[in-house]
XYZ file of N, CA and C in Angstrom:
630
model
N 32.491 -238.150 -66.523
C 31.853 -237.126 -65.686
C 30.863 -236.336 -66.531
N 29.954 -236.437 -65.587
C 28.600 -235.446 -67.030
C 28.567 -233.949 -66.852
N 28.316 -233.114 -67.897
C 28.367 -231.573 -67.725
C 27.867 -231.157 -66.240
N 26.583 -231.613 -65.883
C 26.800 -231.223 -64.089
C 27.439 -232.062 -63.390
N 27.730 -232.543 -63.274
C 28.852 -232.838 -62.121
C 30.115 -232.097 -62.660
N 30.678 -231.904 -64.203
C 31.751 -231.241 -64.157
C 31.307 -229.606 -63.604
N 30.284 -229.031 -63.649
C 29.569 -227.678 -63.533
C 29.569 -227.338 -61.719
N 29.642 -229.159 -61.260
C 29.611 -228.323 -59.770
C 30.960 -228.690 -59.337
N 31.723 -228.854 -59.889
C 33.206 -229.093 -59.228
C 33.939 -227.943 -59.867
N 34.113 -227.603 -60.807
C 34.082 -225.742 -61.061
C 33.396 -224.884 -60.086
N 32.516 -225.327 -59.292
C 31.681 -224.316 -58.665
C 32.889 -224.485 -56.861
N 33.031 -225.280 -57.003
C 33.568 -226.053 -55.588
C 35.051 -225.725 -55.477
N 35.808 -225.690 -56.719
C 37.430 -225.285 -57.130
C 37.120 -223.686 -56.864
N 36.488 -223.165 -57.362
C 36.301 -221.571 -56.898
C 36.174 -221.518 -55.898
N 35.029 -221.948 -55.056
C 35.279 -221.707 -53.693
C 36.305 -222.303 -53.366
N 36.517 -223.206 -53.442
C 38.379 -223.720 -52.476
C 39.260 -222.429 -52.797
N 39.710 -222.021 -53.564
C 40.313 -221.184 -54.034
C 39.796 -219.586 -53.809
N 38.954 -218.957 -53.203
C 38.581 -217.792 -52.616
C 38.866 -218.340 -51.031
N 38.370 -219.114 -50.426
C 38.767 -219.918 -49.147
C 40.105 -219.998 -48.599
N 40.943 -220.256 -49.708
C 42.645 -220.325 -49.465
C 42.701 -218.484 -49.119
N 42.351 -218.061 -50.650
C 42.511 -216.605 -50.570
C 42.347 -215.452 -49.207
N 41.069 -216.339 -48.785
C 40.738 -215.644 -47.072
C 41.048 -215.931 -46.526
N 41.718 -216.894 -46.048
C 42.523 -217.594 -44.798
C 44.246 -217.524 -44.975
N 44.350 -216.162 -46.071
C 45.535 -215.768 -46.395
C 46.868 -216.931 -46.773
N 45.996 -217.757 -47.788
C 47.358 -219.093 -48.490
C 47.009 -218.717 -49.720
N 48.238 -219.327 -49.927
C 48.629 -218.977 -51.392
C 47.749 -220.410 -52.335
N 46.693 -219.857 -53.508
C 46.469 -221.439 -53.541
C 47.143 -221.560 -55.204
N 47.783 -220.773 -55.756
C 48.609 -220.640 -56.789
C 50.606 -220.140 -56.653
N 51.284 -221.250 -57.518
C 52.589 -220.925 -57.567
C 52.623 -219.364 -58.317
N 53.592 -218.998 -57.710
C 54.120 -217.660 -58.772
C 54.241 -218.006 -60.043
N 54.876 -217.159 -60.873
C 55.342 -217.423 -62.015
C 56.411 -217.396 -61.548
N 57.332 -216.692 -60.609
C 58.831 -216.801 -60.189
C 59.254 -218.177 -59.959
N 57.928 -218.694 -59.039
C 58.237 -220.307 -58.527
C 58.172 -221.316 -59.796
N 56.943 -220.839 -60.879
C 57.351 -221.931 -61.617
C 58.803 -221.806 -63.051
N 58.941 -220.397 -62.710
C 60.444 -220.254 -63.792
C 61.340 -221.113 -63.297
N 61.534 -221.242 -61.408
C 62.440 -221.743 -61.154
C 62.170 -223.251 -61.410
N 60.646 -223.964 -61.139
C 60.686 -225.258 -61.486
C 61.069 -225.613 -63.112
N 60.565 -224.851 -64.039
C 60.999 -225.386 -65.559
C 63.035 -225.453 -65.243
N 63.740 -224.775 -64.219
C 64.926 -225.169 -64.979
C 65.647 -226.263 -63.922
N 64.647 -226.950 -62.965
C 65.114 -228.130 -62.372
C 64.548 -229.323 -63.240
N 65.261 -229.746 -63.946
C 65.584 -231.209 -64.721
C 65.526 -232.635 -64.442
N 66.379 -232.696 -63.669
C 67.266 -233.859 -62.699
C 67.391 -233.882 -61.284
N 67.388 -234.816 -60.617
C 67.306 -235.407 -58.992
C 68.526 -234.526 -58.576
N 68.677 -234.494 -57.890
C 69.934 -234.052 -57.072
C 70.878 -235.092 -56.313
N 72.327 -235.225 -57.180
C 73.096 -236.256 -56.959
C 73.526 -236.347 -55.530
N 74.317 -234.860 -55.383
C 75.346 -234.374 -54.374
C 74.936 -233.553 -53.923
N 76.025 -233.098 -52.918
C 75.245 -231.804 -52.498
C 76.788 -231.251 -51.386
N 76.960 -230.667 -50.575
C 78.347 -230.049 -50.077
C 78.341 -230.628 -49.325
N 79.564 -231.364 -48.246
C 79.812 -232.051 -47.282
C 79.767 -233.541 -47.152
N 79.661 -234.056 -46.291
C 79.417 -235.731 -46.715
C 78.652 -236.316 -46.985
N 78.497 -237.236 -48.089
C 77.284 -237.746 -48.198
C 77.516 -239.298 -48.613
N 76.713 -240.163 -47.053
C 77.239 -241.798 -47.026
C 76.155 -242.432 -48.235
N 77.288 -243.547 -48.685
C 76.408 -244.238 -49.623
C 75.368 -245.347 -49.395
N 74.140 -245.340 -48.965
C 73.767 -246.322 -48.307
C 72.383 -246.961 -49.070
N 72.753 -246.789 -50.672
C 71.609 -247.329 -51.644
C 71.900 -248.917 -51.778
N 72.588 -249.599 -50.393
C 72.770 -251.161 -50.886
C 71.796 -251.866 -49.703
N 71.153 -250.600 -48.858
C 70.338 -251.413 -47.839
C 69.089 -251.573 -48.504
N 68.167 -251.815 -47.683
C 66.975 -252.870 -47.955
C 65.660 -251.901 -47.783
N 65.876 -250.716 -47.979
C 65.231 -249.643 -47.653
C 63.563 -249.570 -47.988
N 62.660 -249.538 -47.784
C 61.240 -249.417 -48.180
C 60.369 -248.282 -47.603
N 59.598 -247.941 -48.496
C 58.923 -246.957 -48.282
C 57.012 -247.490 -47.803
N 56.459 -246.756 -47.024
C 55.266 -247.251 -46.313
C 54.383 -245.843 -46.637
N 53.052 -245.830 -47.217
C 52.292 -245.339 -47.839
C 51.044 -245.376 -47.709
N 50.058 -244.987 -48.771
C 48.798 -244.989 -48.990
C 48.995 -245.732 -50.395
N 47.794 -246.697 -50.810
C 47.942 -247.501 -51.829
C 48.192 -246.579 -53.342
N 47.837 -245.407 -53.150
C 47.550 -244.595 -54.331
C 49.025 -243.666 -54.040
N 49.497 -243.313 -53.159
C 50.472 -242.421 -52.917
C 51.850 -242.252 -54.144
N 52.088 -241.296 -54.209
C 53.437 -241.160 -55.396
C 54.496 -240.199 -54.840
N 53.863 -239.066 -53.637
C 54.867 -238.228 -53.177
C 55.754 -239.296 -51.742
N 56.580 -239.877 -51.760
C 57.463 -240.668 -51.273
C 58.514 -240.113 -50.328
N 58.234 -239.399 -49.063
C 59.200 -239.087 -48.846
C 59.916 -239.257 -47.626
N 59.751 -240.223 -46.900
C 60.398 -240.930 -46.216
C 60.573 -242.703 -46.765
N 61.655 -243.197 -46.535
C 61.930 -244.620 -46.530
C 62.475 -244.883 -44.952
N 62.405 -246.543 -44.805
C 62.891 -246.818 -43.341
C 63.629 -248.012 -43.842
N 64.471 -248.556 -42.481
C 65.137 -249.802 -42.929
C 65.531 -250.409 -40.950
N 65.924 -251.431 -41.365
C 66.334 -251.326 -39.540
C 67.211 -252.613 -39.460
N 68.380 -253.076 -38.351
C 69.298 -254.051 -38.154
C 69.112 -254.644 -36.939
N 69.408 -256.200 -37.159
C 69.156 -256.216 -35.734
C 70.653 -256.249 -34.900
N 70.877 -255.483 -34.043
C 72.443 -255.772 -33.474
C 72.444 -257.051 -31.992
N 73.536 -256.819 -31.458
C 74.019 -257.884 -30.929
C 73.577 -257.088 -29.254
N 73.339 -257.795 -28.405
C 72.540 -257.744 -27.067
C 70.827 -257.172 -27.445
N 70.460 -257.595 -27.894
C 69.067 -257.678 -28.324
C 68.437 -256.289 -28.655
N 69.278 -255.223 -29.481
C 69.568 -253.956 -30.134
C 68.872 -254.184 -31.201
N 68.329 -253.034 -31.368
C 67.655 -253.307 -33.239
C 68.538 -251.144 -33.377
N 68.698 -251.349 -34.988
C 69.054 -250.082 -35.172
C 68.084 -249.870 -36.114
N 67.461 -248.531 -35.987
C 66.485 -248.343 -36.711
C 66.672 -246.903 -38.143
N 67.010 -246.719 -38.998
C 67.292 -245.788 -40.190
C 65.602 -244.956 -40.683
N 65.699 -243.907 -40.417
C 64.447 -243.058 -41.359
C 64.964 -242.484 -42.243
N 64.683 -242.609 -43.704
C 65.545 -241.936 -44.423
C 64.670 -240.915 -45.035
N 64.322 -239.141 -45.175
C 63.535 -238.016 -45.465
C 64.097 -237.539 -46.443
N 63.033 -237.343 -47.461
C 63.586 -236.627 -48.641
C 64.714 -235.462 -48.610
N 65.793 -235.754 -49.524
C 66.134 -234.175 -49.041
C 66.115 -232.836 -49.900
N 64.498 -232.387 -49.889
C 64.221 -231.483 -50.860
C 64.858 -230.203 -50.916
N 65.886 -229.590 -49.480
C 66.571 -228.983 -49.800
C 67.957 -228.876 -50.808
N 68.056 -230.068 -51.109
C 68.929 -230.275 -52.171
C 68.458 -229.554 -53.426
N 67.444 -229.367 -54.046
C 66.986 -228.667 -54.950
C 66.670 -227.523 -54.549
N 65.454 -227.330 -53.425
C 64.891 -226.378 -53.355
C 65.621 -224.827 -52.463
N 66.333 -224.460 -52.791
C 67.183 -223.139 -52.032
C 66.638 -222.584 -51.483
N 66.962 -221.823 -50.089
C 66.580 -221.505 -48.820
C 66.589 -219.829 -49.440
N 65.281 -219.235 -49.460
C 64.606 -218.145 -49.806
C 64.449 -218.126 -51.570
N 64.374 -219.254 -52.729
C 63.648 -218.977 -53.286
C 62.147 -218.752 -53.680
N 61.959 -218.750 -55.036
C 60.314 -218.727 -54.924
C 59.806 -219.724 -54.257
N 60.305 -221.177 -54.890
C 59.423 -222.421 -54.132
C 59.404 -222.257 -52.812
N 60.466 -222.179 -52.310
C 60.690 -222.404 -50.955
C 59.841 -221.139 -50.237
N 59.688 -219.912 -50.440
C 58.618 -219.044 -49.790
C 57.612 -219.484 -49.915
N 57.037 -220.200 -51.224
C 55.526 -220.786 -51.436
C 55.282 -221.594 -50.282
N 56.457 -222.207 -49.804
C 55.957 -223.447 -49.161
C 56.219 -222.944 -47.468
N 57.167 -221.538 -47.122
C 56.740 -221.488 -45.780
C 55.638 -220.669 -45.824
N 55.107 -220.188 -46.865
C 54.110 -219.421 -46.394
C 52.650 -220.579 -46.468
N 52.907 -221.134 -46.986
C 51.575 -221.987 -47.048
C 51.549 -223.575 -45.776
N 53.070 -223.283 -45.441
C 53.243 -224.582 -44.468
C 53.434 -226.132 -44.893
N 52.135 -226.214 -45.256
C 51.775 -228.014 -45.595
C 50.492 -228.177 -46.965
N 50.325 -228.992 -47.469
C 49.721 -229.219 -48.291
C 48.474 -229.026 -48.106
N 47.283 -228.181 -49.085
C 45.837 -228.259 -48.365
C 45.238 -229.143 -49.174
N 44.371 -230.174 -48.597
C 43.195 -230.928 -49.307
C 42.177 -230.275 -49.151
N 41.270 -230.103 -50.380
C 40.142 -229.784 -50.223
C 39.369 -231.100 -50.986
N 38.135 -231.026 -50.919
C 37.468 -232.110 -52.159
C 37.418 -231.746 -53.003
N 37.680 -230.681 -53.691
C 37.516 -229.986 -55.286
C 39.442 -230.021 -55.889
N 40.087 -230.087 -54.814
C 41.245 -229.656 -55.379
C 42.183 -230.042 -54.094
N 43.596 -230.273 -54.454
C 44.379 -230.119 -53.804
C 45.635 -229.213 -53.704
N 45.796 -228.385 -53.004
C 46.838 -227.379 -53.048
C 48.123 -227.517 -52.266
N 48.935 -228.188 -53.476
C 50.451 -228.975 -52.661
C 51.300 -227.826 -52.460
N 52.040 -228.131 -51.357
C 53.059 -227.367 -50.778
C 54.137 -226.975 -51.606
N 54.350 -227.935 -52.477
C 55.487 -228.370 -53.542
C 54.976 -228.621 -54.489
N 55.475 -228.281 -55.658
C 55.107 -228.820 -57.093
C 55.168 -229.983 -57.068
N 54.080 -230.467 -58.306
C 54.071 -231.945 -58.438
C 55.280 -232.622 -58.608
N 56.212 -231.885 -59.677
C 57.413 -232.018 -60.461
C 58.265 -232.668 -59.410
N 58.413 -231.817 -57.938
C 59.299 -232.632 -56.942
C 58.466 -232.928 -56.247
N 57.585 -233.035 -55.926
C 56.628 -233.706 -54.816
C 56.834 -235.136 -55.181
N 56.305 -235.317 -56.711
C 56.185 -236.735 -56.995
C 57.293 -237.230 -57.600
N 57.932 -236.579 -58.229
C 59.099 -237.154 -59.116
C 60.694 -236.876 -58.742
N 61.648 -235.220 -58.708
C 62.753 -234.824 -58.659
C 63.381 -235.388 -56.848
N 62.459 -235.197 -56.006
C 62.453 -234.869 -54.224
C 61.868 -236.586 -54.378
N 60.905 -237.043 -54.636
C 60.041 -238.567 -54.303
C 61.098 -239.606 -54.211
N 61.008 -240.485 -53.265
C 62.188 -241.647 -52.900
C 61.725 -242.399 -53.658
N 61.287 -242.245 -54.978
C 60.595 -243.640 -55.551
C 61.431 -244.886 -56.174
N 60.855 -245.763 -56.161
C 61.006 -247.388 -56.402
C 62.372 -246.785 -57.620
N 63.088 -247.922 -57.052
C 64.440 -248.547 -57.736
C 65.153 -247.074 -57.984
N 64.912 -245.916 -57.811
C 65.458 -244.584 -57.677
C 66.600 -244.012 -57.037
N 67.513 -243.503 -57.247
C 68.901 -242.793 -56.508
C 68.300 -241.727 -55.826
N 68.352 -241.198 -54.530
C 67.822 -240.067 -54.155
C 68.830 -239.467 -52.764
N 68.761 -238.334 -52.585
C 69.134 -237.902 -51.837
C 68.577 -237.652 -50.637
N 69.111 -237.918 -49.090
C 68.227 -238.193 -48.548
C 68.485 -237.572 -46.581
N 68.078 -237.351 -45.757
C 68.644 -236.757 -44.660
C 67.946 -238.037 -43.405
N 69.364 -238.748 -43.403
C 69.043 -239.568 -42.581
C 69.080 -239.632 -41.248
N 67.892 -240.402 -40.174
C 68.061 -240.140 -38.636
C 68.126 -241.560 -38.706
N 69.557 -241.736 -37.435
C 69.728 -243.641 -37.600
C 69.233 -243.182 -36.123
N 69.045 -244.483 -35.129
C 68.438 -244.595 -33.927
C 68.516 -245.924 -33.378
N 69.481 -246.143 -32.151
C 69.654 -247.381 -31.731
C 68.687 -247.684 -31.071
N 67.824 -248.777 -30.665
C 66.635 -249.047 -29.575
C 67.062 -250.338 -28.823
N 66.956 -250.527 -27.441
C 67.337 -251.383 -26.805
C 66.182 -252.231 -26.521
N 66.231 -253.704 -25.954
C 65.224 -254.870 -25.745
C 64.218 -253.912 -25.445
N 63.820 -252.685 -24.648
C 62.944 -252.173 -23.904
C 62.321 -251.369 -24.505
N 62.538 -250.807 -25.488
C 62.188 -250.340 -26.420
C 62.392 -248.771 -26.684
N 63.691 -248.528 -25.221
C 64.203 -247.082 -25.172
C 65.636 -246.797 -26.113
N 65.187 -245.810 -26.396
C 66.729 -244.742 -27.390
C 67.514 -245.061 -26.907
N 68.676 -245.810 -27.052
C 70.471 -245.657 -26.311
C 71.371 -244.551 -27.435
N 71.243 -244.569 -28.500
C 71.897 -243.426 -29.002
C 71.342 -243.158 -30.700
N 71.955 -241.727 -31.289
C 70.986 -241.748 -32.459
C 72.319 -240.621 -33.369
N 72.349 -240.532 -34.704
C 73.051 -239.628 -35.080
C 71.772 -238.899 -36.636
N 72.527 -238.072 -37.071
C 71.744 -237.564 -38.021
C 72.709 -237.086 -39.373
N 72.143 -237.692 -40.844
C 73.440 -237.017 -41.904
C 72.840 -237.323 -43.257
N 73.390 -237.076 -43.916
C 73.218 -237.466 -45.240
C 73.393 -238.367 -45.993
N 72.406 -238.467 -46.423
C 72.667 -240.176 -47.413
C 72.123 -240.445 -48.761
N 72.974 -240.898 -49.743
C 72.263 -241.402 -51.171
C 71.426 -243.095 -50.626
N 70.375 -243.032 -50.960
C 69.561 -243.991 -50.802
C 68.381 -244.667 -52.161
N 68.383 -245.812 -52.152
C 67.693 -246.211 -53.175
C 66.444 -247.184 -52.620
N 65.045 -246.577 -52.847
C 63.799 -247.491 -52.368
C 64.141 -249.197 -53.227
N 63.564 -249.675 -52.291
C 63.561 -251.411 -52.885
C 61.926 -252.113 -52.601
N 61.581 -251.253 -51.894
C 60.284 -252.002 -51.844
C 59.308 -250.773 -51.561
N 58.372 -250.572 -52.387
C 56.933 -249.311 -52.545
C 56.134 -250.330 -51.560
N 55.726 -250.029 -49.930
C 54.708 -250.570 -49.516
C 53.213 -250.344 -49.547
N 52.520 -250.544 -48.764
C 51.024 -249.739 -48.477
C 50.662 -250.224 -47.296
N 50.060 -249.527 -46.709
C 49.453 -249.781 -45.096
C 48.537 -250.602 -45.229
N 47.823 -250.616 -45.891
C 46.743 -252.186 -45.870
C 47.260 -253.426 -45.573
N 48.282 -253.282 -47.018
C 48.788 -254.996 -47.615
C 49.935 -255.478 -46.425
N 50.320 -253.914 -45.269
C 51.899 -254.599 -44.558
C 50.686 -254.973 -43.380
N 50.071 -254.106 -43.110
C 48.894 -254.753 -41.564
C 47.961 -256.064 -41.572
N 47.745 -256.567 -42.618
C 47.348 -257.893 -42.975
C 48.403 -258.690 -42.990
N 50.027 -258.549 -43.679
C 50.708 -259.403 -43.356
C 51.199 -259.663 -42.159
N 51.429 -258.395 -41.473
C 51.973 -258.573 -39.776
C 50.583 -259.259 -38.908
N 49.300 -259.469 -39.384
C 48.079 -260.160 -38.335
C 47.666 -261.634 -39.254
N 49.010 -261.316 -40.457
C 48.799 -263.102 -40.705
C 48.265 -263.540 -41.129
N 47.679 -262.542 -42.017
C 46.597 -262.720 -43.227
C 46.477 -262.115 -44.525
N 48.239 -261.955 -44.971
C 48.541 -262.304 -45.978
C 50.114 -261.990 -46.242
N 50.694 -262.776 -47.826
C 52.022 -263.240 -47.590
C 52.622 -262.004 -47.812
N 53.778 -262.572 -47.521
C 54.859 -261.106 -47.796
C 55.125 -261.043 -49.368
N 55.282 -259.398 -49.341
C 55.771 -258.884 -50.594
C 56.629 -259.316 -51.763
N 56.248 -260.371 -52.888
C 57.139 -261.225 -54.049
C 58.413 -259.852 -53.959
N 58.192 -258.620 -54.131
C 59.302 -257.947 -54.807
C 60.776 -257.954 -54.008
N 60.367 -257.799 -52.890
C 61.773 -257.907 -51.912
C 61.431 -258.720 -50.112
N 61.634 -260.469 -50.408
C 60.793 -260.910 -49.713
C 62.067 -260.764 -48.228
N 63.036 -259.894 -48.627
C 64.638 -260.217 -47.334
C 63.718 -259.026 -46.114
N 62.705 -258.270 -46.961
C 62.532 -256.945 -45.836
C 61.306 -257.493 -44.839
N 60.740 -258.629 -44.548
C 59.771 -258.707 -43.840
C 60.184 -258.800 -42.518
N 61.764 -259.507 -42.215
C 61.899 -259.980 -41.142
C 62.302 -259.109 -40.069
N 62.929 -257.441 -40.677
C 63.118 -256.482 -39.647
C 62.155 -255.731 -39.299
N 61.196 -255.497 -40.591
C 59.853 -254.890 -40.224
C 58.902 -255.315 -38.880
N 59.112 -257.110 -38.873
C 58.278 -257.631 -37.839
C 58.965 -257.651 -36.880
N 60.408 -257.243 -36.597
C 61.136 -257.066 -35.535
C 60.587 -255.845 -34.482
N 60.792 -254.414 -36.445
C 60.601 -253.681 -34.915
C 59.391 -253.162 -34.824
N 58.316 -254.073 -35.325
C 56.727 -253.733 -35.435
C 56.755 -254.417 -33.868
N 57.282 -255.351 -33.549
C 56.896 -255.828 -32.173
C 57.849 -255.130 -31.500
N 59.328 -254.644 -31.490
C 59.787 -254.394 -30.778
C 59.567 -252.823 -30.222
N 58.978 -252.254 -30.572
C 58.732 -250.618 -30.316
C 57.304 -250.440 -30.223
N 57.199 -250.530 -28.863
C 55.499 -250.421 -28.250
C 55.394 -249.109 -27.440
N 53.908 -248.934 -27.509
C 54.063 -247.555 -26.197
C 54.253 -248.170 -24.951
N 54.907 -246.947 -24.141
C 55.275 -247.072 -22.637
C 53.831 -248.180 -21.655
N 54.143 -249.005 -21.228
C 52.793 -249.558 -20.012
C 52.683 -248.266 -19.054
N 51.569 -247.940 -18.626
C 51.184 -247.125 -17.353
C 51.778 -248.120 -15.580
């Protein structure tokens, strides 16, 4: 990058950052928020109440090719009268993040992550965005799962919601899975068992006909 172009992206980070300031967001952590991030270390194993073990399914995560904050995985079964069960598995950043600390005010007061082109101002520290909270590849994580039965028709018959240790097996990307589902190109060397529920319930869950 040459001194002007680095000269106008300094010029562009300031304004993003007076911009946040007027539209009343926060575009900086506290120092409270980041005391509390220096003394989170480690993922979060456990946590109070039950938590099912379900890091032996086939779980994959679906993305942007560049993406690292990971925080849903899916997985799905097919059952018996032409049932598919479908698993979303969501980070569960409340496992770390405690309900009225610093982080956690940063992030209702700011909502959601802002992109700007000079900068991006995450909701969450990188620390758990991408790494402590991220479902990433071959990873133990903690996780708040919605299972969801779907019938031939492609309507809800029943659904529960809970906690789960979960482990990603396959990092996807939306390019490389929409070329393989139109058949124009092969499935994934790393975990080739996950193509066949994906194309289940890629066909089996359509919008409603008028």
């Amino acid at each position: 990058m040459s001194a002007n172009d680095q000269s106008h992206r300094t010029i562009l980070e300031r304004i993003a950052h007076r911009v946040m300031l007027e539209r009343g967001l926060e575009p900086d952590f506290s120092a409270e928020a980041l005391a509390e991030l220096e003394r989170l270390q480690h993922a979060a194993l456990s946590e109070p109440g039950a938590v099912r073990d379900l890091r032996a399914l086939l779980w994959a995560s679906i993305d942007n090719d560049d993406s690292r904050d990971l925080d849903q995985l899916s997985v799905a079964e097919v059952l018996p009268g032409d049932r598919v069960k479908i698993l979303v598995a969501v980070a569960d950043v409340d496992a770390l993040v405690k309900n009225g600390s610093a982080i956690d005010e940063h992030a209702r007061h700011n909502t959601t992550s802002i992109y700007t082109t000079a900068e991006i101002f995450p909701m969450l520290p990188e620390k758990l965005s991408t790494d402590l909270t991220s479902l990433n590849l071959s990873e133990e994580r903690l996780s708040v799962v919605v299972e969801m039965v779907i019938d031939a028709e492609g309507a809800l018959q029943n659904s529960d919601v809970y906690h789960a240790r979960v482990t990603n097996q396959a990092k996807l990307a939306y390019n490389s899975v929409a070329a393989w589902l139109e058949g124009a190109a092969p499935s994934h060397r790393p975990s080739r068992r996950w193509p066949g529920w994906l194309r289940t319930c890629a066909f089996r869950i359509k919008p409603p006909r008028n």
